[in-house]
Amino acid sequence: MWLLIIFCLLVGVIIGFHVPLLIPVFFAKYLSVAILASLDSLFGGIRAYLDGEFDNTVLLTGFISNSLLAAGLAYIGDQLGVALYVAAVFAFGVRIFQNLAIIRRSLIYRLGHRSSGAMLDH
Amino acid sequence: MKSWLKKAPGAMAVVCIVIGVMLAMQYRTNLHSPSYVSYREWSRQLAQGKDLQQQNDELAKETMVLRADLAGAAYGKQNQSLKSRLQQADILAGFTPVAGPGLVIMLDDNPDPMQQNDQSEDHLIHDSSLLLVINQLRNSGAEVISINSERIIASTEIRCAGPTILVNLNRIPPPYEIQAIGDPDKLEQAMRREGGDLENLRFSGIKVSVQRAKNLEIPAYQEILKYKYAKNK
């Protein structure tokens, strides 16, 4: 799982660096918000995986809808003159940290469970 | 390994690849965007900015000095020849009122009542008559000319407009008072010449009088000159 994630991320980065087209600066802003949304999906997926609730469809649909919503929100906000992208940054930022905390605990629990057989409360 | 693959989420792979691509592209875009400035570039531009600021200050000082020079030149302290050239150009263009000795020519329509065979045209002063007189005045060294206080400049037209004549697009009715600044002797000689334009006019019945003047005052050209097609080269 971890190998898969790292490997695929690397593949993506390499592809991204070698693709000849460059995103226009106009879209770069929205892409950054979309990246945040997709990172949230990634962490959510890892968490679900560790919890044993992982579902391909849920991840994929969540990924697409979150990215589009985040980018669209940023765009609409720009058109209206309201910094709506802050909402996306805030929501996804908070969720990323929450998911990370859950992942961390889950991993600690697992390692602790394996090594000592003890249960961790939190 | 096989169970890992089975459990391994295909969606995760897709998501990871897409995230990787987006991250890389965003990074590259940021590298090229103007908001991304490396420290080296930043310090270089900072130094450049200071240089430009200094240059700006120096140029501002220079501007002040040059302005002072210009003011001095306008008051005639530094460049007499430029000043006299400007004055000459002003007179030539008709931008300033002028005064000086010269000649006054009065022309009026024929005062006699028309006879049976007379043509009304012979009793009136025509634009061509005025043009002839003015041409003759110029030929004899008139420097500044006016008709009924309309300054004659390079672009002045003199043309017929019914019972009146258009000068500088202003209708002027008779009698016509032509003032010419120049050498009064020379001008008078030319105007009183036998067989000259004025004599011809007199013969045709126009009332003509010529008078020397010690100090004529001719006003400046009143309109605004606008050049649309002719540009300085």
XYZ file of C-alpha atoms in Angstrom:
355
model
C 0.000 0.000 0.000
C 2.643 2.504 1.062
C 4.873 1.391 -1.755
C 2.011 1.808 -4.188
C 1.320 5.336 -2.970
C 4.950 6.449 -3.112
C 5.527 4.742 -6.435
C 2.440 6.274 -8.043
C 3.205 9.711 -6.652
C 6.704 9.476 -8.103
C 5.333 8.332 -11.455
C 2.907 11.233 -11.432
C 5.604 13.768 -10.571
C 7.847 12.442 -13.311
C 5.025 12.599 -15.833
C 4.167 16.088 -14.653
C 7.710 17.285 -15.125
C 8.026 15.829 -18.575
C 4.691 16.853 -20.015
C 5.468 19.646 -22.441
C 2.408 21.760 -21.697
C 2.420 24.355 -18.977
C -0.650 25.400 -17.050
C -1.527 29.054 -17.611
C -0.956 31.240 -14.583
C -4.672 32.007 -14.606
C -5.474 28.372 -13.817
C -2.568 27.808 -11.450
C -4.533 29.336 -8.594
C -7.425 26.923 -9.012
C -5.120 23.978 -9.529
C -3.507 24.686 -6.172
C -6.891 24.453 -4.445
C -7.683 21.291 -6.406
C -4.371 19.819 -5.237
C -5.363 20.484 -1.655
C -8.706 18.746 -2.223
C -7.066 15.743 -3.809
C -4.528 15.510 -0.998
C -7.493 15.383 1.342
C -8.899 12.525 -0.720
C -5.557 10.748 -0.558
C -5.358 10.965 3.213
C -8.983 10.026 3.516
C -8.294 6.993 1.371
C -5.347 5.944 3.481
C -7.402 6.322 6.608
C -10.226 4.278 5.152
C -7.724 1.667 4.062
C -6.318 1.401 7.560
C -9.839 1.210 8.959
C -10.682 -1.526 6.476
C -13.452 0.522 4.919
C -11.708 1.293 1.686
C -13.828 1.511 -1.453
C -12.507 2.351 -4.888
C -15.705 4.047 -6.026
C -15.961 6.203 -2.927
C -12.364 7.347 -3.241
C -12.547 8.086 -6.928
C -15.851 9.958 -6.791
C -14.733 11.834 -3.685
C -11.495 12.755 -5.356
C -13.137 14.094 -8.485
C -15.997 15.909 -6.778
C -13.784 17.444 -4.101
C -11.258 18.737 -6.629
C -13.904 20.153 -8.908
C -15.826 21.694 -6.040
C -12.727 23.276 -4.573
C -11.551 24.683 -7.905
C -15.064 25.773 -8.827
C -15.540 27.459 -5.463
C -12.290 29.348 -5.915
C -13.341 30.400 -9.400
C -16.806 31.551 -8.354
C -15.293 33.363 -5.402
C -12.971 35.201 -7.765
C -15.859 36.194 -9.982
C -17.862 37.463 -7.018
C -14.944 39.124 -5.320
C -15.292 36.930 -2.248
C -12.353 34.813 -1.142
C -14.363 31.578 -1.311
C -11.241 29.486 -1.844
C -10.504 30.114 1.821
C -13.461 27.863 2.613
C -11.905 25.037 0.604
C -8.458 25.609 2.060
C -9.867 25.673 5.563
C -12.151 22.649 5.196
C -9.612 20.453 3.442
C -6.763 21.629 5.620
C -8.620 20.704 8.777
C -9.654 17.373 7.330
C -6.159 16.530 6.181
C -4.845 17.046 9.697
C -7.702 15.066 11.225
C -7.130 12.194 8.818
C -3.403 12.371 9.452
C -4.040 12.143 13.199
C -6.277 9.125 12.706
C -3.718 7.480 10.414
C -0.970 8.133 12.938
C -2.960 6.622 15.778
C -3.966 3.705 13.683
C -0.360 3.035 12.747
C 0.821 3.404 16.324
C -1.935 1.081 17.409
C -0.958 -1.505 14.838
C 2.755 -1.318 15.607
C 2.070 -1.405 19.296
C -0.323 -4.279 18.845
C 2.226 -6.272 16.885
C 5.208 -5.590 19.074
C 3.693 -5.803 22.531
C 0.234 -7.087 21.988
C -1.063 -4.233 24.081
C -4.059 -2.128 23.125
C -3.786 1.605 22.899
C -6.650 3.713 23.950
C -6.177 6.592 21.579
C 1.934 -9.861 -2.109
C -1.045 -11.144 -4.013
C -3.450 -10.389 -1.245
C -1.827 -6.977 -0.993
C -2.487 -6.402 -4.668
C -6.071 -7.553 -4.349
C -6.642 -5.298 -1.444
C -4.576 -2.642 -3.120
C -6.889 0.060 -4.284
C -6.697 0.878 -7.982
C -8.376 4.182 -7.264
C -5.530 5.014 -4.897
C -3.032 4.522 -7.683
C -5.004 6.762 -10.002
C -5.401 9.419 -7.320
C -1.723 9.308 -6.472
C -0.639 9.620 -10.081
C -2.995 12.521 -10.663
C -1.816 14.247 -7.507
C 1.779 13.754 -8.589
C 1.088 15.238 -12.009
C -0.770 18.196 -10.526
C 1.950 18.863 -7.976
C 4.662 18.764 -10.604
C 2.766 20.993 -12.981
C 1.900 23.459 -10.291
C 5.519 23.562 -9.250
C 6.621 24.220 -12.796
C 3.980 26.906 -13.281
C 5.069 28.579 -10.086
C 8.668 28.498 -11.252
C 7.641 30.429 -14.314
C 5.135 32.706 -12.652
C 6.215 36.214 -11.770
C 5.324 35.691 -8.148
C 8.070 33.123 -7.777
C 11.365 34.916 -7.139
C 14.504 33.209 -5.970
C 16.628 34.868 -3.337
C 19.385 35.577 -5.836
C 16.927 37.180 -8.250
C 15.382 39.100 -5.406
C 18.668 40.548 -4.201
C 19.701 41.344 -7.769
C 16.493 43.205 -8.396
C 16.784 44.953 -5.064
C 20.204 46.270 -6.064
C 18.839 47.226 -9.468
C 15.969 49.041 -7.815
C 18.385 51.017 -5.660
C 20.414 51.914 -8.745
C 17.317 53.085 -10.556
C 16.243 55.086 -7.542
C 19.613 56.808 -7.496
C 19.447 57.465 -11.237
C 15.977 58.856 -10.771
C 17.177 61.235 -8.073
C 20.021 62.415 -10.268
C 17.721 62.940 -13.216
C 15.321 64.874 -11.021
C 18.189 67.157 -10.009
C 19.151 67.548 -13.653
C 15.566 68.416 -14.487
C 15.594 71.194 -11.930
C 18.835 72.583 -13.362
C 17.510 72.427 -16.915
C 14.278 74.073 -15.875
C 16.225 76.911 -14.322
C 18.182 77.180 -17.583
C 14.987 77.273 -19.570
C 13.534 79.998 -17.379
C 16.775 81.946 -17.785
C 16.616 81.522 -21.546
C 13.036 82.727 -21.645
C 13.993 85.852 -19.737
C 16.707 86.479 -22.287
C 19.674 86.175 -19.951
C 21.418 83.349 -21.695
C 20.467 83.045 -25.317
C 19.857 86.280 -27.110
C 19.865 84.806 -30.598
C 17.202 82.262 -29.680
C 15.064 84.995 -28.190
C 15.320 87.202 -31.267
C 14.506 84.252 -33.493
C 11.447 83.564 -31.390
C 10.351 87.176 -31.677
C 10.796 87.105 -35.446
C 8.819 83.919 -35.686
C 6.063 85.439 -33.527
C 5.810 88.448 -35.841
C 5.822 86.266 -38.926
C 3.161 83.987 -37.527
C 1.081 86.914 -36.286
C 1.051 85.778 -32.679
C 1.951 89.159 -31.218
C 0.582 92.635 -31.828
C 3.105 94.848 -33.548
C 3.678 98.588 -33.970
C 5.784 100.605 -36.340
C 5.817 103.182 -39.123
C 4.082 102.475 -42.393
C 1.261 103.294 -44.731
C -2.510 103.369 -44.457
C -4.568 102.806 -47.583
C -8.275 103.500 -47.509
C -10.468 101.907 -50.146
C -14.188 102.471 -50.479
C -16.839 101.589 -52.998
C -17.695 104.104 -55.683
C -19.817 106.774 -53.955
C -21.344 108.073 -57.178
C -24.845 106.928 -58.036
C -24.903 104.288 -60.748
C -25.439 105.486 -64.297
C -27.598 103.694 -66.801
C -24.782 101.813 -68.476
C -22.780 101.108 -65.350
C -22.238 97.614 -64.104
C -22.720 97.206 -60.354
C -19.519 95.157 -60.267
C -17.480 98.169 -61.327
C -18.660 100.106 -58.318
C -17.511 97.564 -55.751
C -14.175 96.586 -54.335
C -13.417 92.998 -55.136
C -11.336 90.436 -53.319
C -8.975 90.389 -56.274
C -8.395 94.134 -55.874
C -7.419 93.687 -52.254
C -5.159 90.789 -53.186
C -3.421 92.918 -55.787
C -2.859 95.723 -53.306
C -1.532 93.390 -50.666
C 0.746 91.704 -53.135
C 2.083 95.081 -54.172
C 2.639 96.064 -50.525
C 4.553 92.884 -49.865
C 6.570 93.413 -52.975
C 7.655 96.782 -51.638
C 8.796 95.478 -48.293
C 5.738 95.601 -46.049
C 6.480 93.500 -42.993
C 3.083 93.264 -41.361
C -0.262 93.926 -43.042
C -3.813 94.071 -41.796
C -7.189 94.749 -43.391
C -9.726 96.325 -41.056
C -7.654 95.051 -38.111
C -7.571 91.491 -39.475
C -3.942 90.459 -39.383
C -2.810 88.997 -42.703
C -0.765 85.866 -42.008
C 0.632 83.164 -44.249
C -2.606 81.177 -44.304
C -5.011 84.140 -44.502
C -7.549 83.905 -47.288
C -9.175 86.894 -48.993
C -12.268 85.932 -50.853
C -15.517 87.302 -52.075
C -18.618 86.805 -49.938
C -21.455 88.748 -51.484
C -21.280 92.418 -50.609
C -18.512 91.770 -48.093
C -15.117 90.107 -48.198
C -13.913 87.230 -46.060
C -10.567 87.702 -44.332
C -9.466 85.118 -41.791
C -12.998 83.723 -42.163
C -14.375 87.033 -40.841
C -16.746 89.106 -42.972
C -15.449 92.609 -43.366
C -17.500 95.301 -45.073
C -16.185 98.382 -46.861
C -14.554 100.772 -46.358
C -11.335 98.805 -46.270
C -8.476 100.150 -44.268
C -5.253 98.438 -45.217
C -2.432 99.028 -42.767
C 1.108 98.056 -43.687
C 4.154 98.374 -41.498
C 7.366 98.934 -43.419
C 9.480 101.699 -44.896
C 6.847 104.476 -45.450
C 8.814 106.068 -48.318
C 9.196 102.869 -50.246
C 5.603 101.829 -49.640
C 4.186 105.202 -50.650
C 6.312 105.299 -53.780
C 5.071 101.892 -54.837
C 1.449 102.743 -54.131
C 1.475 106.086 -55.916
C 3.255 104.669 -58.928
C 1.636 105.630 -62.231
C -0.146 102.741 -63.836
C -0.069 100.914 -60.505
C -2.883 98.896 -59.002
C -4.182 101.793 -56.926
C -4.328 104.090 -59.940
C -6.290 101.494 -61.853
C -8.739 101.234 -58.987
C -9.092 104.974 -58.808
C -9.823 105.130 -62.524
C -12.559 102.590 -62.140
C -14.283 104.835 -59.605
C -13.130 103.373 -56.291
C -12.376 105.899 -53.611
C -8.697 105.582 -52.754
C -6.590 107.445 -50.250
C -3.017 106.821 -49.176
C -1.570 108.161 -45.987
C 1.748 107.761 -44.223
C 1.667 106.896 -40.540
C 4.418 107.260 -37.963
C 3.144 104.607 -35.624
C 0.695 101.991 -36.782
C -0.594 99.378 -34.368
C -1.614 96.075 -35.829
C -3.274 93.490 -33.575
C -2.278 89.833 -33.332
C -3.939 87.071 -35.310
C -7.066 86.226 -33.327
C -7.817 82.654 -34.340
C -6.111 79.484 -33.184
C -3.829 77.780 -35.660
C -4.301 74.048 -35.898
C -2.225 71.848 -38.136
C -3.809 68.532 -38.909
C -1.839 67.293 -41.902
C 1.453 69.145 -41.784
C 3.834 67.691 -39.218
C 7.299 68.759 -38.240
C 9.880 66.596 -39.898
